[in-house]
PDB file of C-alpha atoms in Angstrom:
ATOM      1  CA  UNK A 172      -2.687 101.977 -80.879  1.00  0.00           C
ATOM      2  CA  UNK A 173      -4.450 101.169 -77.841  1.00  0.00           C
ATOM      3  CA  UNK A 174      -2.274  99.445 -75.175  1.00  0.00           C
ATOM      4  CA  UNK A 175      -3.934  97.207 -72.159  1.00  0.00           C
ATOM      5  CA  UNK A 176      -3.079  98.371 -69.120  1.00  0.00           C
ATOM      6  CA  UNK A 177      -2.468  95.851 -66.170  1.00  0.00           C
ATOM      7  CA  UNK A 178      -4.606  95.723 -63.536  1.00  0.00           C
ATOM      8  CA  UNK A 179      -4.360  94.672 -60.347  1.00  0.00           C
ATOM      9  CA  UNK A 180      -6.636  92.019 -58.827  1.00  0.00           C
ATOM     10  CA  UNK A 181      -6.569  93.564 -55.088  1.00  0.00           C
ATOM     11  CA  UNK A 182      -9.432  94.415 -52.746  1.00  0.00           C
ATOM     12  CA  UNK A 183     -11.005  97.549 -52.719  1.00  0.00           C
ATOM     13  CA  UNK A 184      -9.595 100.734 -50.735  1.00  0.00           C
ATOM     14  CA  UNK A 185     -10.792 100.965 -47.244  1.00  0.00           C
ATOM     15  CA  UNK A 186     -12.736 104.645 -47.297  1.00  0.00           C
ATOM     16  CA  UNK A 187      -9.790 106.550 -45.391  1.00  0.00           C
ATOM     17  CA  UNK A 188      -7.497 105.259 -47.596  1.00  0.00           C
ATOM     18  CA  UNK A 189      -5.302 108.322 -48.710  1.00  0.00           C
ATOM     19  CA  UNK A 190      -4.400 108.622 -52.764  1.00  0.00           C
ATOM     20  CA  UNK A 191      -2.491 111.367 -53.809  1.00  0.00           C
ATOM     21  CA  UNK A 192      -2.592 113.449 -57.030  1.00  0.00           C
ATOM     22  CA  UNK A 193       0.571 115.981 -58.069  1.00  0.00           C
ATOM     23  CA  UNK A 194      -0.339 119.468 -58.464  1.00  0.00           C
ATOM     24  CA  UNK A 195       1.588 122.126 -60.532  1.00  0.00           C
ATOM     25  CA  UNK A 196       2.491 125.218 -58.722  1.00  0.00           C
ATOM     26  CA  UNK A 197      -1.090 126.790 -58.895  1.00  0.00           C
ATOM     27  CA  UNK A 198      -2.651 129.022 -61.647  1.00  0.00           C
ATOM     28  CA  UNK A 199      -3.394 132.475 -61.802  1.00  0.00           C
ATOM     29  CA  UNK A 200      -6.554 132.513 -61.021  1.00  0.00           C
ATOM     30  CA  UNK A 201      -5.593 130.618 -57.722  1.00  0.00           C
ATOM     31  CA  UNK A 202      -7.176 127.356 -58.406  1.00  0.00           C
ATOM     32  CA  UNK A 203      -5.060 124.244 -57.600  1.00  0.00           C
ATOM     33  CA  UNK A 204      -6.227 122.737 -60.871  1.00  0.00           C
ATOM     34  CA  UNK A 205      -6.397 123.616 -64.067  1.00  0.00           C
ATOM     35  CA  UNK A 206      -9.421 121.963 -65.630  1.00  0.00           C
ATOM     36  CA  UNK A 207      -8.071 122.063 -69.272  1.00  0.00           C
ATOM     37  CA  UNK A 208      -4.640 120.203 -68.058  1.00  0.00           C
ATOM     38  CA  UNK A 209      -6.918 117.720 -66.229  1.00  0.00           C
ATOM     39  CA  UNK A 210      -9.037 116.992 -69.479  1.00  0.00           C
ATOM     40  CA  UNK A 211      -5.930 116.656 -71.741  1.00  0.00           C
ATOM     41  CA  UNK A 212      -4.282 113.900 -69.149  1.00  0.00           C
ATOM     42  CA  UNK A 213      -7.802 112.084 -69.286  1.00  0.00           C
ATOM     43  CA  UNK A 214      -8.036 112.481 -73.070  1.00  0.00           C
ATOM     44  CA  UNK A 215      -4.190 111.178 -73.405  1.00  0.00           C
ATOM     45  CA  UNK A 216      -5.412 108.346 -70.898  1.00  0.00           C
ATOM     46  CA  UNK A 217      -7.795 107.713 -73.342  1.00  0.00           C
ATOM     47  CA  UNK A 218      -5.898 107.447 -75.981  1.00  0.00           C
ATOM     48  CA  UNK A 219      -3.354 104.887 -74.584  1.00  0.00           C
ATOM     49  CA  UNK A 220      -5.222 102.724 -72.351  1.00  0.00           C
ATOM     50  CA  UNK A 221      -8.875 102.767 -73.889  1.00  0.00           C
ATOM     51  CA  UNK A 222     -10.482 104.511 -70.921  1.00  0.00           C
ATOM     52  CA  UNK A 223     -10.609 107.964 -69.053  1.00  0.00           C
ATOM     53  CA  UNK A 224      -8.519 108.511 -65.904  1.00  0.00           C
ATOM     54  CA  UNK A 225      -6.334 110.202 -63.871  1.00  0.00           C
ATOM     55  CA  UNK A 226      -2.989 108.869 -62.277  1.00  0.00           C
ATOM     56  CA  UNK A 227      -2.702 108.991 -58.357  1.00  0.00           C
ATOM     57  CA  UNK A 228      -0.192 107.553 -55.753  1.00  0.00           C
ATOM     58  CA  UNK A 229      -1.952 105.169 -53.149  1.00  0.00           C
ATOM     59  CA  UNK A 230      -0.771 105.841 -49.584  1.00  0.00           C
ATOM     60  CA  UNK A 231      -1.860 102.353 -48.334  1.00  0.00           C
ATOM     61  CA  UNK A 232      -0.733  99.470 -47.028  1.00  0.00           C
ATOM     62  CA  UNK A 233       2.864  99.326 -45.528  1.00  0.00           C
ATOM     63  CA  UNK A 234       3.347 102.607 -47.769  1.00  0.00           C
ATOM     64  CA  UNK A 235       2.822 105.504 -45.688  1.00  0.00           C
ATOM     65  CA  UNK A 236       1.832 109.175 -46.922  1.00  0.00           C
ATOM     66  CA  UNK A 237       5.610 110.202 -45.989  1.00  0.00           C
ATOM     67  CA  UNK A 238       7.525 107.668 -48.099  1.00  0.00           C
ATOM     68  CA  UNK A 239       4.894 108.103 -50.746  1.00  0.00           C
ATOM     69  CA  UNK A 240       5.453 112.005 -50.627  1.00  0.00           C
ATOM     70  CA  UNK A 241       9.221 111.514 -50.275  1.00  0.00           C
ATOM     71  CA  UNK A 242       9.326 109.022 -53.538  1.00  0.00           C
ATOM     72  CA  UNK A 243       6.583 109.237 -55.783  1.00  0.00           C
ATOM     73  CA  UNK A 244       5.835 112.730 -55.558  1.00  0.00           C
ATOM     74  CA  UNK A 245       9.132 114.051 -55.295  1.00  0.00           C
ATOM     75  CA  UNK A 246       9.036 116.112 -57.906  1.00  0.00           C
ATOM     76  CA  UNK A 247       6.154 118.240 -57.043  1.00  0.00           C
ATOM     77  CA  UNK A 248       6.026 120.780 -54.937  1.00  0.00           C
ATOM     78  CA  UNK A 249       2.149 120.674 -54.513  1.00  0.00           C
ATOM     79  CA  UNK A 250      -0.219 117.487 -53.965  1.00  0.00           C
ATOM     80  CA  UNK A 251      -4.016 117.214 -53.864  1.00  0.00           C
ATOM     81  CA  UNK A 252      -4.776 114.466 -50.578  1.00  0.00           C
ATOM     82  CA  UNK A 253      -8.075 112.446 -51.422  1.00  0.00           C
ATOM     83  CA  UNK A 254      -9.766 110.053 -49.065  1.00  0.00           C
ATOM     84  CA  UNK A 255     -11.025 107.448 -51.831  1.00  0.00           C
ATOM     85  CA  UNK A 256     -14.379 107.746 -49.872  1.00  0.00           C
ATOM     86  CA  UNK A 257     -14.788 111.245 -51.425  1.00  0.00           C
ATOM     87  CA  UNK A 258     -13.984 110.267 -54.989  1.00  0.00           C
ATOM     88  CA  UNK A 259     -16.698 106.969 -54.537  1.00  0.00           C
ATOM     89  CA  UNK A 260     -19.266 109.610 -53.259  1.00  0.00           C
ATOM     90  CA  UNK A 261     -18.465 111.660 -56.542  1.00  0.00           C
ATOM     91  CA  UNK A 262     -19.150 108.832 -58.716  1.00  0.00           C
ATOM     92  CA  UNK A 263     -15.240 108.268 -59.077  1.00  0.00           C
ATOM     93  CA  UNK A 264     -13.972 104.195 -59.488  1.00  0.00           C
ATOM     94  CA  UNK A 265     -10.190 104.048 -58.165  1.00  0.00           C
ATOM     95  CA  UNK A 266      -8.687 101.374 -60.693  1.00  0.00           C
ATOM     96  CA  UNK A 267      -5.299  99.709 -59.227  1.00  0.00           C
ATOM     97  CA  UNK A 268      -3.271  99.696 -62.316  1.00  0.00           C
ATOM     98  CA  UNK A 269       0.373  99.798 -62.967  1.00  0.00           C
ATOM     99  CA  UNK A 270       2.952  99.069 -60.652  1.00  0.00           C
ATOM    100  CA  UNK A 271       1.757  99.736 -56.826  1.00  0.00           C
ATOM    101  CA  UNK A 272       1.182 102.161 -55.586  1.00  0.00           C
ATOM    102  CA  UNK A 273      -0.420 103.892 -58.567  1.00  0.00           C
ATOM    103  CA  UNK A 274      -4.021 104.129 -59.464  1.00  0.00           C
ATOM    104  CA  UNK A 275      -6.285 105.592 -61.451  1.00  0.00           C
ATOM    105  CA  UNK A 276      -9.830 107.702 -60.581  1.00  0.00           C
ATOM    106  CA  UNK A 277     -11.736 106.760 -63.227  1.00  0.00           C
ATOM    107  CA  UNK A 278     -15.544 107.214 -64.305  1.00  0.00           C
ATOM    108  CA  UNK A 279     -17.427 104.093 -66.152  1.00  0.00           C
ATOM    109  CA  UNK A 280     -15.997 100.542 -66.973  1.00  0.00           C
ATOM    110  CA  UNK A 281     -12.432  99.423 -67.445  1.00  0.00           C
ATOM    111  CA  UNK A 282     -11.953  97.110 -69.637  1.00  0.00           C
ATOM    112  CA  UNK A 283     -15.477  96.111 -68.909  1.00  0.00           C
ATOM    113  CA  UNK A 284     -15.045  95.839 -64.898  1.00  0.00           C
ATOM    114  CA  UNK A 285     -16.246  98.380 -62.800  1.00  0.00           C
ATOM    115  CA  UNK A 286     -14.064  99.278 -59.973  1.00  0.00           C
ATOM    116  CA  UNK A 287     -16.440  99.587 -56.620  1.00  0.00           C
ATOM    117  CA  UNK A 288     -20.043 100.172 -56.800  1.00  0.00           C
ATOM    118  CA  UNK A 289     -19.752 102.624 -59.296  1.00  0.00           C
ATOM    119  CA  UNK A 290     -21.028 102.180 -62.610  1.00  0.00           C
ATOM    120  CA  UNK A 291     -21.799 105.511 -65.022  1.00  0.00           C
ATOM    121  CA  UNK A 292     -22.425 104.746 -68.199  1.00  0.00           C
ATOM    122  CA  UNK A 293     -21.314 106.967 -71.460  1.00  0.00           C
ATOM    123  CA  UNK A 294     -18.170 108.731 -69.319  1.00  0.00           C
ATOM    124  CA  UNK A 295     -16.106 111.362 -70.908  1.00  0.00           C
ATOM    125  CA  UNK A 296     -12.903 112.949 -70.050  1.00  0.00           C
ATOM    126  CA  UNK A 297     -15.567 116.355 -68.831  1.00  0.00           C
ATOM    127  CA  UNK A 298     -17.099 114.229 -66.509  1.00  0.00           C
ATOM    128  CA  UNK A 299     -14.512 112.576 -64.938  1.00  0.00           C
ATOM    129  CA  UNK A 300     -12.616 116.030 -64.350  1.00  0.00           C
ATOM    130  CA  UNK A 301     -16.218 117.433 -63.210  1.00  0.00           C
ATOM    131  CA  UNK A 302     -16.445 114.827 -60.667  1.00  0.00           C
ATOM    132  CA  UNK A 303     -13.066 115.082 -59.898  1.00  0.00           C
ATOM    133  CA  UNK A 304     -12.484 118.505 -59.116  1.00  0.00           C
ATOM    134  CA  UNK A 305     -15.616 118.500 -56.990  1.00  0.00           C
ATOM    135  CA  UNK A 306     -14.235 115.836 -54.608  1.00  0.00           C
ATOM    136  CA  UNK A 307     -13.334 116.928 -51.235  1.00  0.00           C
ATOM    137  CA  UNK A 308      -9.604 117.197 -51.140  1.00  0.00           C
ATOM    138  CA  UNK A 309      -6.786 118.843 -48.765  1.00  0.00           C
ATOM    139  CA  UNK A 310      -4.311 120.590 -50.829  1.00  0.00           C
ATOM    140  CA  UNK A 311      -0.677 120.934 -49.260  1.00  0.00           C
ATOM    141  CA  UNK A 312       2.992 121.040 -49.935  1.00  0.00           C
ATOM    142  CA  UNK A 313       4.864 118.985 -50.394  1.00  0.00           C
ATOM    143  CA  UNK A 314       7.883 118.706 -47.807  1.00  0.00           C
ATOM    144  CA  UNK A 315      10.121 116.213 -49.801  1.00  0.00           C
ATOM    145  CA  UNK A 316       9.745 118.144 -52.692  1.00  0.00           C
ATOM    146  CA  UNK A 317      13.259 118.069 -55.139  1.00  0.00           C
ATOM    147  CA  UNK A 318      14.017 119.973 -58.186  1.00  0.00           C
ATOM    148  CA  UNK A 319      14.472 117.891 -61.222  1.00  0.00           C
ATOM    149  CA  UNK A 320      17.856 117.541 -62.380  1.00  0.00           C
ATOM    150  CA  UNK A 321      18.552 119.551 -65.056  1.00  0.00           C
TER     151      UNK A 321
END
């Protein structure tokens, strides 16, 4: 059963505004992404929420990239940095959903809303990874990176 998911009336993202998505530890091939992972988190997006996207950590507002890294994304040792500029340019909508500071990058409608200018009509989980791997991004560690308890 499809669940709505809240969204949050806010104001766009300024263009350098900084969202961050977790990475796994990198594949053998030495992408940062694996493309079949990405389409399964879209798909399972899909499947709870109604809609295609991918969750990302906002680095906005009073939240800085450091307390974001240090809380958030604690638990990954790798992070993808986007400037939501580059995911507009690739067609991307960032959807403020959930609790702050999480997001979504999103392609077509939410809910029938369209986050941004961006409007793409008949989106699929391939797209949305398409556009989203071909976003500019800045991959890097993650200094306040913990284990997870066992």
């Amino acid at each position: 059963m499809v669940r709505q998911r809240l969204i949050r009336d806010e104001a766009p993202l300024p263009d350098d505004a900084v969202l961050i998505r977790l990475l796994f530890d990198g594949y053998a091939d030495g992408s940062a992404f694996d493309r079949a992972t990405l389409i399964g988190d879209a798909n399972l997006n899909f499947a709870e929420f109604g809609y295609y996207g991918l969750s990302m950590w906002g680095a906005v507002g009073s939240r800085s990239l450091e307390s974001v890294l240090a809380s958030k994304c604690r638990f990954s040792r790798w992070v993808a940095l986007y400037r939501a500029a580059d995911l507009r340019d690739n067609g991307l909508a960032i959807v403020p959903n959930g609790v702050a500071p999480h997001y979504d990058a999103s392609a077509g409608a939410v809910y029938g809303h369209s986050f941004g200018s961006v409007q793409i009509t008949a989106p699929s989980a391939e797209d949305l990874i398409d556009r989203f791997i071909a976003a500019t991004y800045t991959g890097m560690q993650n200094k306040y990176f913990t284990a997870r308890p066992s």
